[in-house]
Amino acid sequence: MGGPIARTSPLGGPVVAGQGVERLRFGYGTNGFANHRLDEALEVIAALGYEGVALTLDHDHVDPFAPDAARQVARAADKLRDLGLGVVVETGARYLLDPWRKHAPTLLHDDRAKRLEFLRRAAEIGADLGAEAVSFWAGVRPDEVDPDTAWKRLVDGVGEVLGHATVPLGFEPEPGMLVQDIADWRRLHQELGEPAGLGITLDIGHCRCLEDLPVPECVAAVAEHLVNVQIDDMRRGVHEHLEFGEGEIDFPPVLRALRTAGYGGLVAVELPRHSHAAPDVARRSIEFLTNAEGAQGEVG
């Protein structure tokens, strides 16, 4: 069951790490449009020239626990199709599962059943939307759960989600969580038997925040397992998603590394705290990324 994730580039033909792609496909995360109705957010994102969205399942857009969830999914699928937008499904909603505890319960908690149900529903919604991937993460280890128990719960939980998924899963290393870097992701992947259905969601900002390797080398290190990429600026040692140019990342080499890696999936802007100025931030972001890609030259 090991080996790279099999996937097809929307630009045509199979994506094979190391063969390169002609250009990248930029998307925008709907968690950065939390104050917009979903239809209107998608319209703005498409009008600005993005080719896809990272759709966070949440109260304000598609709520997987709503009585009319099926209708919401069908409407979103129609809108995505009409606008020609690709989609990945994100599961980082803050208070969807518990109004008192941010991101809780996770796969690590004693009461993790609702998280498992959420991830099962997310996988089903991903299939209904024709999503390129469904992305999720470990969560922060609760103080009352010892490290060994937390890790066992994580492995078991991810295995259960894999058993329900018919779309690629992208597991995201997140600073401060039980799986916070690429090395942690590799350990999880190996303990699960290196399943072909479990890839990596790589947040470019996180690489700058805490990985030892330069960001382009992080991309190359996991190229064969990439199923989802989030992009934002960040500073070393500070987990804060910043607009492009406000952090420390040199983006042309990063975009070149993604192209060289043969990554044909979405590269989605991840600015979840910028909804107050979403259209302007999204416009600045696509202009920056387009200019940065143009500055990188040919794939070598």
XYZ file of C-alpha atoms in Angstrom:
300
model
C 0.000 0.000 0.000
C 3.026 2.289 0.098
C 4.318 4.760 -2.446
C 3.230 8.140 -3.737
C -0.356 9.303 -3.984
C -1.852 8.666 -7.421
C -3.449 11.838 -8.720
C -4.321 13.588 -11.950
C -3.375 17.148 -12.787
C -6.232 19.409 -13.861
C -3.767 20.612 -16.502
C -3.977 17.145 -18.069
C -2.255 13.811 -17.513
C -0.891 12.181 -14.384
C 1.100 14.154 -11.851
C 4.482 12.556 -11.243
C 6.887 13.999 -8.714
C 9.992 15.382 -10.365
C 8.504 15.797 -13.868
C 7.413 19.380 -13.319
C 4.253 21.272 -14.214
C 3.924 24.294 -16.468
C 2.195 26.462 -13.906
C 0.592 26.358 -10.490
C -3.113 26.530 -9.665
C -3.811 29.102 -6.985
C -6.812 28.858 -4.683
C -8.147 30.730 -1.667
C -9.411 29.423 1.651
C -13.046 30.142 2.470
C -12.074 30.522 6.124
C -10.687 33.871 4.951
C -14.199 34.801 3.727
C -16.077 33.960 6.918
C -18.212 37.131 6.715
C -19.449 36.335 3.198
C -22.227 34.039 2.067
C -20.595 31.056 0.419
C -22.037 31.719 -3.049
C -20.773 35.300 -2.954
C -17.375 34.285 -1.589
C -16.952 31.804 -4.430
C -17.972 34.439 -6.962
C -15.395 36.919 -5.645
C -12.659 34.283 -5.540
C -13.369 33.216 -9.119
C -13.613 36.803 -10.381
C -10.158 37.546 -8.977
C -8.661 34.748 -11.072
C -8.270 31.927 -8.566
C -8.767 28.410 -9.911
C -10.068 26.790 -6.763
C -11.013 27.034 -3.116
C -10.080 25.359 0.113
C -13.562 24.939 1.577
C -13.656 24.867 5.374
C -16.732 23.023 6.634
C -18.289 25.315 9.234
C -21.505 26.925 10.455
C -21.344 29.833 8.026
C -20.740 27.963 4.755
C -21.318 24.205 4.511
C -22.338 22.775 7.897
C -21.995 18.979 7.857
C -24.246 18.666 10.924
C -27.091 20.855 9.659
C -30.457 19.219 8.931
C -30.169 20.425 5.325
C -26.506 19.474 4.913
C -27.202 17.485 1.741
C -28.862 20.520 0.152
C -25.954 22.746 1.156
C -23.463 20.325 -0.396
C -25.470 20.035 -3.615
C -25.724 23.814 -3.912
C -21.979 24.220 -3.305
C -21.213 21.552 -5.915
C -23.376 23.346 -8.469
C -21.729 26.690 -7.748
C -18.210 25.281 -7.926
C -19.017 23.634 -11.233
C -20.622 26.763 -12.681
C -17.584 28.856 -11.737
C -15.067 26.221 -12.854
C -13.417 26.077 -9.433
C -11.506 23.104 -8.070
C -11.939 22.319 -4.387
C -10.226 20.750 -1.416
C -12.110 20.224 1.837
C -10.622 21.633 5.043
C -11.699 20.624 8.546
C -10.149 23.326 10.735
C -13.382 24.955 11.957
C -12.821 26.360 15.426
C -16.141 25.863 17.238
C -18.161 23.583 14.973
C -18.044 20.614 17.344
C -18.105 22.356 20.725
C -19.180 25.970 21.414
C -16.909 26.150 24.464
C -13.668 24.525 23.300
C -11.731 25.642 20.233
C -11.012 22.749 17.836
C -12.316 20.226 20.370
C -12.808 17.376 20.581
C -9.850 16.176 18.530
C -8.802 12.629 17.733
C -6.804 12.711 20.974
C -9.607 13.482 23.431
C -11.511 10.993 25.565
C -14.728 12.160 23.878
C -13.416 11.961 20.318
C -16.482 10.323 18.760
C -17.816 13.589 17.359
C -14.462 14.353 15.702
C -14.479 10.933 14.063
C -18.030 11.486 12.851
C -17.056 14.919 11.521
C -14.124 13.488 9.578
C -16.293 10.698 8.159
C -18.804 13.283 6.997
C -16.014 15.454 5.592
C -14.768 12.518 3.526
C -18.284 11.898 2.211
C -18.744 15.580 1.372
C -15.366 15.567 -0.351
C -16.524 12.722 -2.549
C -19.826 14.481 -3.306
C -17.989 17.673 -4.298
C -15.375 15.882 -6.364
C -12.721 17.287 -4.046
C -9.061 16.825 -4.856
C -8.328 16.094 -1.176
C -9.756 16.266 2.330
C -7.388 17.817 4.850
C -7.212 17.341 8.629
C -4.765 17.403 11.554
C -4.013 15.788 14.922
C -4.925 18.438 17.467
C -3.141 19.502 20.646
C -2.592 16.748 23.218
C -4.930 17.338 26.181
C -3.114 17.679 29.510
C -4.988 14.712 30.961
C -3.962 12.365 28.115
C -0.470 10.871 28.286
C 1.701 10.945 25.141
C 1.512 7.211 24.427
C -2.269 7.140 24.702
C -2.583 10.242 22.538
C -0.421 8.741 19.817
C -2.322 5.435 19.860
C -5.622 7.300 19.570
C -4.262 9.291 16.664
C -3.084 6.230 14.746
C -6.350 4.402 15.370
C -8.431 7.428 14.469
C -6.632 8.169 11.226
C -6.905 4.514 10.297
C -10.656 4.656 10.859
C -10.994 7.769 8.670
C -8.936 6.084 5.951
C -11.383 3.220 5.976
C -14.234 5.576 5.049
C -12.477 7.836 2.534
C -12.725 7.516 -1.230
C -10.764 10.721 -1.910
C -7.117 11.401 -0.994
C -6.573 12.503 2.590
C -4.024 15.192 3.359
C -2.739 15.142 6.923
C -1.400 18.530 7.986
C 1.496 19.014 10.409
C 0.501 21.979 12.568
C 2.788 23.849 15.018
C 1.925 22.976 18.609
C -0.101 19.889 17.712
C 0.829 16.252 18.285
C 1.941 16.052 14.644
C 3.636 19.386 14.145
C 6.327 18.802 11.533
C 7.278 16.631 8.583
C 9.166 14.152 10.776
C 6.015 13.591 12.846
C 3.987 13.084 9.673
C 6.492 10.476 8.465
C 6.195 8.587 11.754
C 2.399 8.550 11.489
C 2.481 7.492 7.840
C 4.901 4.655 8.593
C 2.957 3.371 11.602
C -0.168 3.193 9.446
C 1.705 1.060 6.919
C 2.358 3.901 4.441
C -1.168 3.823 2.989
C -1.471 5.243 -0.512
C -4.621 7.143 0.492
C -2.851 9.277 3.103
C -0.784 12.154 1.766
C 0.426 15.368 3.335
C -1.083 18.833 3.480
C 1.907 21.160 3.498
C 1.460 24.677 4.841
C 4.311 26.741 3.404
C 4.252 29.132 6.338
C 4.613 26.290 8.831
C 7.796 25.209 7.069
C 9.349 28.594 7.744
C 7.966 28.622 11.290
C 9.580 25.434 12.578
C 11.212 23.120 10.029
C 15.026 22.862 9.996
C 15.214 22.702 6.200
C 14.773 25.750 3.959
C 11.213 25.957 2.659
C 11.968 24.821 -0.929
C 13.768 21.773 0.461
C 10.724 20.945 2.598
C 8.658 20.879 -0.585
C 11.157 18.580 -2.300
C 11.337 16.292 0.738
C 7.617 15.437 0.615
C 6.967 15.942 -3.106
C 5.737 12.405 -3.779
C 3.181 12.664 -0.961
C 1.774 16.153 -1.616
C -2.002 16.243 -2.042
C -2.742 19.717 -0.694
C -0.739 22.923 -0.260
C -1.631 25.933 1.853
C 0.342 29.107 1.331
C 0.923 32.168 3.499
C 3.847 34.139 4.865
C 5.318 33.520 8.306
C 8.293 34.282 10.538
C 10.653 31.835 12.193
C 9.297 30.555 15.491
C 6.012 32.490 15.303
C 2.854 30.661 14.242
C 1.006 33.596 12.717
C -0.424 33.516 9.194
C 0.677 36.724 7.470
C -0.059 38.344 4.161
C 2.641 37.888 1.545
C 5.558 40.232 2.085
C 4.916 40.620 5.810
C 6.966 37.571 6.826
C 10.331 36.092 5.940
C 9.650 33.705 3.050
C 11.250 34.154 -0.365
C 8.423 32.864 -2.533
C 9.827 32.485 -6.086
C 12.076 29.543 -5.049
C 9.166 27.948 -3.178
C 6.875 28.155 -6.194
C 9.662 26.829 -8.388
C 10.059 23.876 -6.026
C 6.342 23.094 -6.275
C 6.462 23.183 -10.059
C 9.605 21.072 -10.190
C 7.953 18.585 -7.819
C 5.179 18.047 -10.350
C 2.521 19.284 -7.949
C -0.673 19.899 -9.912
C -3.075 20.393 -7.016
C -4.340 23.613 -5.511
C -1.991 26.042 -3.783
C -4.531 27.768 -1.573
C -3.977 31.003 0.330
C -4.502 30.365 4.051
C -5.361 33.636 5.856
C -8.127 32.695 8.304
C -7.922 35.926 10.319
C -8.362 38.296 7.402
C -12.086 37.944 6.705
C -12.687 41.574 7.680
C -10.936 42.642 4.450
C -11.341 39.479 2.385
C -11.761 40.888 -1.161
C -8.809 43.262 -0.833
C -6.571 40.649 0.806
C -7.506 38.063 -1.822
C -6.770 40.551 -4.615
C -3.363 41.435 -3.169
C -2.587 37.758 -2.673
C -3.294 36.645 -6.248
C -1.304 39.600 -7.598
C 1.639 38.708 -5.367
C 1.584 35.014 -6.244
C 1.227 35.656 -9.963
C 4.173 38.051 -9.889
C 6.232 35.643 -7.775
C 5.572 32.766 -10.153
C 6.495 34.948 -13.104
C 9.755 35.889 -11.403
C 10.890 32.312 -10.910
C 11.861 31.472 -14.476
C 11.675 28.059 -16.101
C 11.454 24.788 -14.212
C 14.976 23.414 -13.957
